[in-house]
mmCIF file of C-alpha atoms in Angstrom:
data_model
loop_
_atom_site.group_PDB
_atom_site.id
_atom_site.type_symbol
_atom_site.label_atom_id
_atom_site.label_comp_id
_atom_site.label_asym_id
_atom_site.label_seq_id
_atom_site.Cartn_x
_atom_site.Cartn_y
_atom_site.Cartn_z
ATOM 1 C CA UNK A 134 -9.654 -12.095 -4.147
ATOM 2 C CA UNK A 135 -6.236 -13.211 -5.708
ATOM 3 C CA UNK A 136 -4.223 -10.264 -4.183
ATOM 4 C CA UNK A 137 -6.169 -10.835 -0.495
ATOM 5 C CA UNK A 138 -4.817 -14.490 -0.720
ATOM 6 C CA UNK A 139 -1.690 -13.008 -1.568
ATOM 7 C CA UNK A 140 -2.042 -10.637 1.383
ATOM 8 C CA UNK A 141 -2.907 -13.651 3.290
ATOM 9 C CA UNK A 142 -0.163 -16.027 2.749
ATOM 10 C CA UNK A 143 2.235 -12.597 3.958
ATOM 11 C CA UNK A 144 0.160 -12.666 7.009
ATOM 12 C CA UNK A 145 0.390 -15.729 8.231
ATOM 13 C CA UNK A 146 4.093 -16.482 7.422
ATOM 14 C CA UNK A 147 5.203 -13.423 9.431
ATOM 15 C CA UNK A 148 2.884 -14.393 12.381
ATOM 16 C CA UNK A 149 4.202 -18.269 11.824
ATOM 17 C CA UNK A 150 7.656 -16.496 12.448
ATOM 18 C CA UNK A 151 6.540 -14.850 15.560
ATOM 19 C CA UNK A 152 6.486 -15.708 19.249
ATOM 20 C CA UNK A 153 2.961 -17.448 18.349
ATOM 21 C CA UNK A 154 4.530 -19.705 15.164
ATOM 22 C CA UNK A 155 3.268 -23.338 17.095
ATOM 23 C CA UNK A 156 -0.170 -21.454 16.511
ATOM 24 C CA UNK A 157 -0.566 -20.385 12.933
ATOM 25 C CA UNK A 158 1.545 -23.484 11.476
ATOM 26 C CA UNK A 159 -1.752 -25.820 9.316
ATOM 27 C CA UNK A 160 -4.278 -25.464 6.817
ATOM 28 C CA UNK A 161 -6.179 -22.422 6.804
ATOM 29 C CA UNK A 162 -10.177 -21.739 4.807
ATOM 30 C CA UNK A 163 -12.358 -19.233 5.001
ATOM 31 C CA UNK A 164 -15.110 -21.633 5.388
ATOM 32 C CA UNK A 165 -14.791 -24.233 7.941
ATOM 33 C CA UNK A 166 -16.788 -26.438 6.448
ATOM 34 C CA UNK A 167 -15.154 -26.710 3.768
ATOM 35 C CA UNK A 168 -11.426 -27.810 4.773
ATOM 36 C CA UNK A 169 -12.206 -31.568 3.243
ATOM 37 C CA UNK A 170 -13.160 -29.942 -0.225
ATOM 38 C CA UNK A 171 -10.010 -27.523 0.273
ATOM 39 C CA UNK A 172 -7.013 -29.787 1.696
ATOM 40 C CA UNK A 173 -5.877 -33.167 1.962
ATOM 41 C CA UNK A 174 -2.759 -35.266 3.462
ATOM 42 C CA UNK A 175 0.275 -36.618 1.675
ATOM 43 C CA UNK A 176 2.858 -38.564 2.622
ATOM 44 C CA UNK A 177 2.172 -36.703 6.470
ATOM 45 C CA UNK A 178 2.040 -33.258 4.688
ATOM 46 C CA UNK A 179 -0.444 -30.962 3.781
ATOM 47 C CA UNK A 180 -1.670 -29.859 0.291
ATOM 48 C CA UNK A 181 -4.402 -28.427 -1.678
ATOM 49 C CA UNK A 182 -6.654 -30.765 -3.559
ATOM 50 C CA UNK A 183 -7.023 -30.175 -6.984
ATOM 51 C CA UNK A 184 -10.491 -27.869 -7.133
ATOM 52 C CA UNK A 185 -9.241 -26.236 -3.435
ATOM 53 C CA UNK A 186 -9.781 -22.678 -5.373
ATOM 54 C CA UNK A 187 -13.354 -23.060 -6.954
ATOM 55 C CA UNK A 188 -14.199 -24.337 -2.962
ATOM 56 C CA UNK A 189 -13.443 -21.582 0.072
ATOM 57 C CA UNK A 190 -9.774 -21.633 -0.987
ATOM 58 C CA UNK A 191 -7.628 -20.961 1.586
ATOM 59 C CA UNK A 192 -3.519 -21.632 2.730
ATOM 60 C CA UNK A 193 -1.160 -23.781 4.341
ATOM 61 C CA UNK A 194 1.472 -21.793 6.718
ATOM 62 C CA UNK A 195 4.855 -23.668 7.321
ATOM 63 C CA UNK A 196 7.275 -22.117 8.960
ATOM 64 C CA UNK A 197 8.322 -18.689 7.038
ATOM 65 C CA UNK A 198 6.279 -20.244 4.053
ATOM 66 C CA UNK A 199 3.011 -18.992 2.946
ATOM 67 C CA UNK A 200 1.299 -21.298 -0.333
ATOM 68 C CA UNK A 201 -1.924 -20.712 -1.936
ATOM 69 C CA UNK A 202 -3.590 -21.910 -4.631
ATOM 70 C CA UNK A 203 -1.647 -19.071 -7.013
ATOM 71 C CA UNK A 204 0.799 -17.885 -5.140
ATOM 72 C CA UNK A 205 3.474 -18.453 -2.418
ATOM 73 C CA UNK A 206 5.251 -16.375 -0.563
ATOM 74 C CA UNK A 207 7.967 -15.958 1.888
ATOM 75 C CA UNK A 208 7.744 -13.580 5.189
ATOM 76 C CA UNK A 209 10.782 -11.128 4.965
ATOM 77 C CA UNK A 210 9.960 -9.037 8.707
ATOM 78 C CA UNK A 211 7.408 -8.452 10.637
ATOM 79 C CA UNK A 212 6.284 -6.822 14.036
ATOM 80 C CA UNK A 213 4.080 -8.667 16.879
ATOM 81 C CA UNK A 214 2.924 -6.428 19.635
ATOM 82 C CA UNK A 215 1.281 -9.442 21.058
ATOM 83 C CA UNK A 216 -2.609 -9.641 19.195
ATOM 84 C CA UNK A 217 -1.813 -8.428 16.209
ATOM 85 C CA UNK A 218 1.109 -8.554 13.421
ATOM 86 C CA UNK A 219 2.428 -6.509 10.341
ATOM 87 C CA UNK A 220 4.061 -8.532 7.806
ATOM 88 C CA UNK A 221 6.117 -7.913 4.778
ATOM 89 C CA UNK A 222 6.363 -10.834 2.326
ATOM 90 C CA UNK A 223 6.979 -11.243 -0.902
ATOM 91 C CA UNK A 224 4.613 -13.075 -2.632
ATOM 92 C CA UNK A 225 5.279 -15.048 -6.202
ATOM 93 C CA UNK A 226 2.219 -15.610 -8.647
ATOM 94 C CA UNK A 227 4.640 -17.937 -10.745
ATOM 95 C CA UNK A 228 5.034 -14.899 -13.346
ATOM 96 C CA UNK A 229 6.204 -11.952 -10.851
ATOM 97 C CA UNK A 230 7.676 -11.607 -7.353
ATOM 98 C CA UNK A 231 6.410 -8.113 -5.437
ATOM 99 C CA UNK A 232 6.388 -7.437 -1.356
ATOM 100 C CA UNK A 233 2.870 -7.295 0.202
ATOM 101 C CA UNK A 234 2.416 -5.833 3.464
ATOM 102 C CA UNK A 235 -0.896 -7.117 5.648
ATOM 103 C CA UNK A 236 -2.124 -7.207 9.468
ATOM 104 C CA UNK A 237 -2.889 -10.125 11.110
ATOM 105 C CA UNK A 238 -4.789 -10.126 14.136
ATOM 106 C CA UNK A 239 -5.900 -13.258 16.587
ATOM 107 C CA UNK A 240 -9.433 -13.334 16.671
ATOM 108 C CA UNK A 241 -9.837 -16.106 19.193
ATOM 109 C CA UNK A 242 -8.613 -20.060 19.415
ATOM 110 C CA UNK A 243 -7.789 -21.097 15.619
ATOM 111 C CA UNK A 244 -9.441 -18.005 14.183
ATOM 112 C CA UNK A 245 -7.235 -15.011 12.310
ATOM 113 C CA UNK A 246 -8.381 -11.528 10.582
ATOM 114 C CA UNK A 247 -6.122 -10.374 7.308
ATOM 115 C CA UNK A 248 -6.441 -7.170 6.826
ATOM 116 C CA UNK A 249 -4.676 -4.707 3.953
ATOM 117 C CA UNK A 250 -5.366 -1.246 2.858
ATOM 118 C CA UNK A 251 -3.690 -1.480 -0.483
ATOM 119 C CA UNK A 252 -5.229 -1.355 -2.602
ATOM 120 C CA UNK A 253 -8.389 -1.144 -1.104
ATOM 121 C CA UNK A 254 -9.336 -1.542 2.592
ATOM 122 C CA UNK A 255 -10.140 -5.430 3.047
ATOM 123 C CA UNK A 256 -10.834 -7.825 6.177
ATOM 124 C CA UNK A 257 -10.854 -11.445 5.767
ATOM 125 C CA UNK A 258 -11.230 -13.968 8.897
ATOM 126 C CA UNK A 259 -9.566 -17.226 8.660
ATOM 127 C CA UNK A 260 -10.322 -20.517 10.548
ATOM 128 C CA UNK A 261 -7.905 -23.083 11.161
ATOM 129 C CA UNK A 262 -8.609 -27.181 9.639
ATOM 130 C CA UNK A 263 -8.064 -29.717 12.119
ATOM 131 C CA UNK A 264 -5.725 -31.969 9.881
#
């Protein structure tokens, strides 16, 4: 799950740098009903609640930075073909930094799907929280 969250971070960062950047900024989670249990606003800035990873977990996208409960990523490159975005990001878990690649697909208003082929194929839908 942590590896996937890292990938998700990268996807969001990449998309934030694309022409649809305004569309991806904000707080994202896999369970819209858990938004208030995962995120909070402190001094007008998005932040994770203390036990966010015990609920649905999620991502905070701000420009080229994607922050999760366990990792931080910075977008290095992206390819946007309109509906899909291919992202490569440098991600750190506090111990090591590694490059991660993934795809982001827009699946509706305030909805995306993050997917990765390695090390195991995975797709995860995310929804933006209104904060």
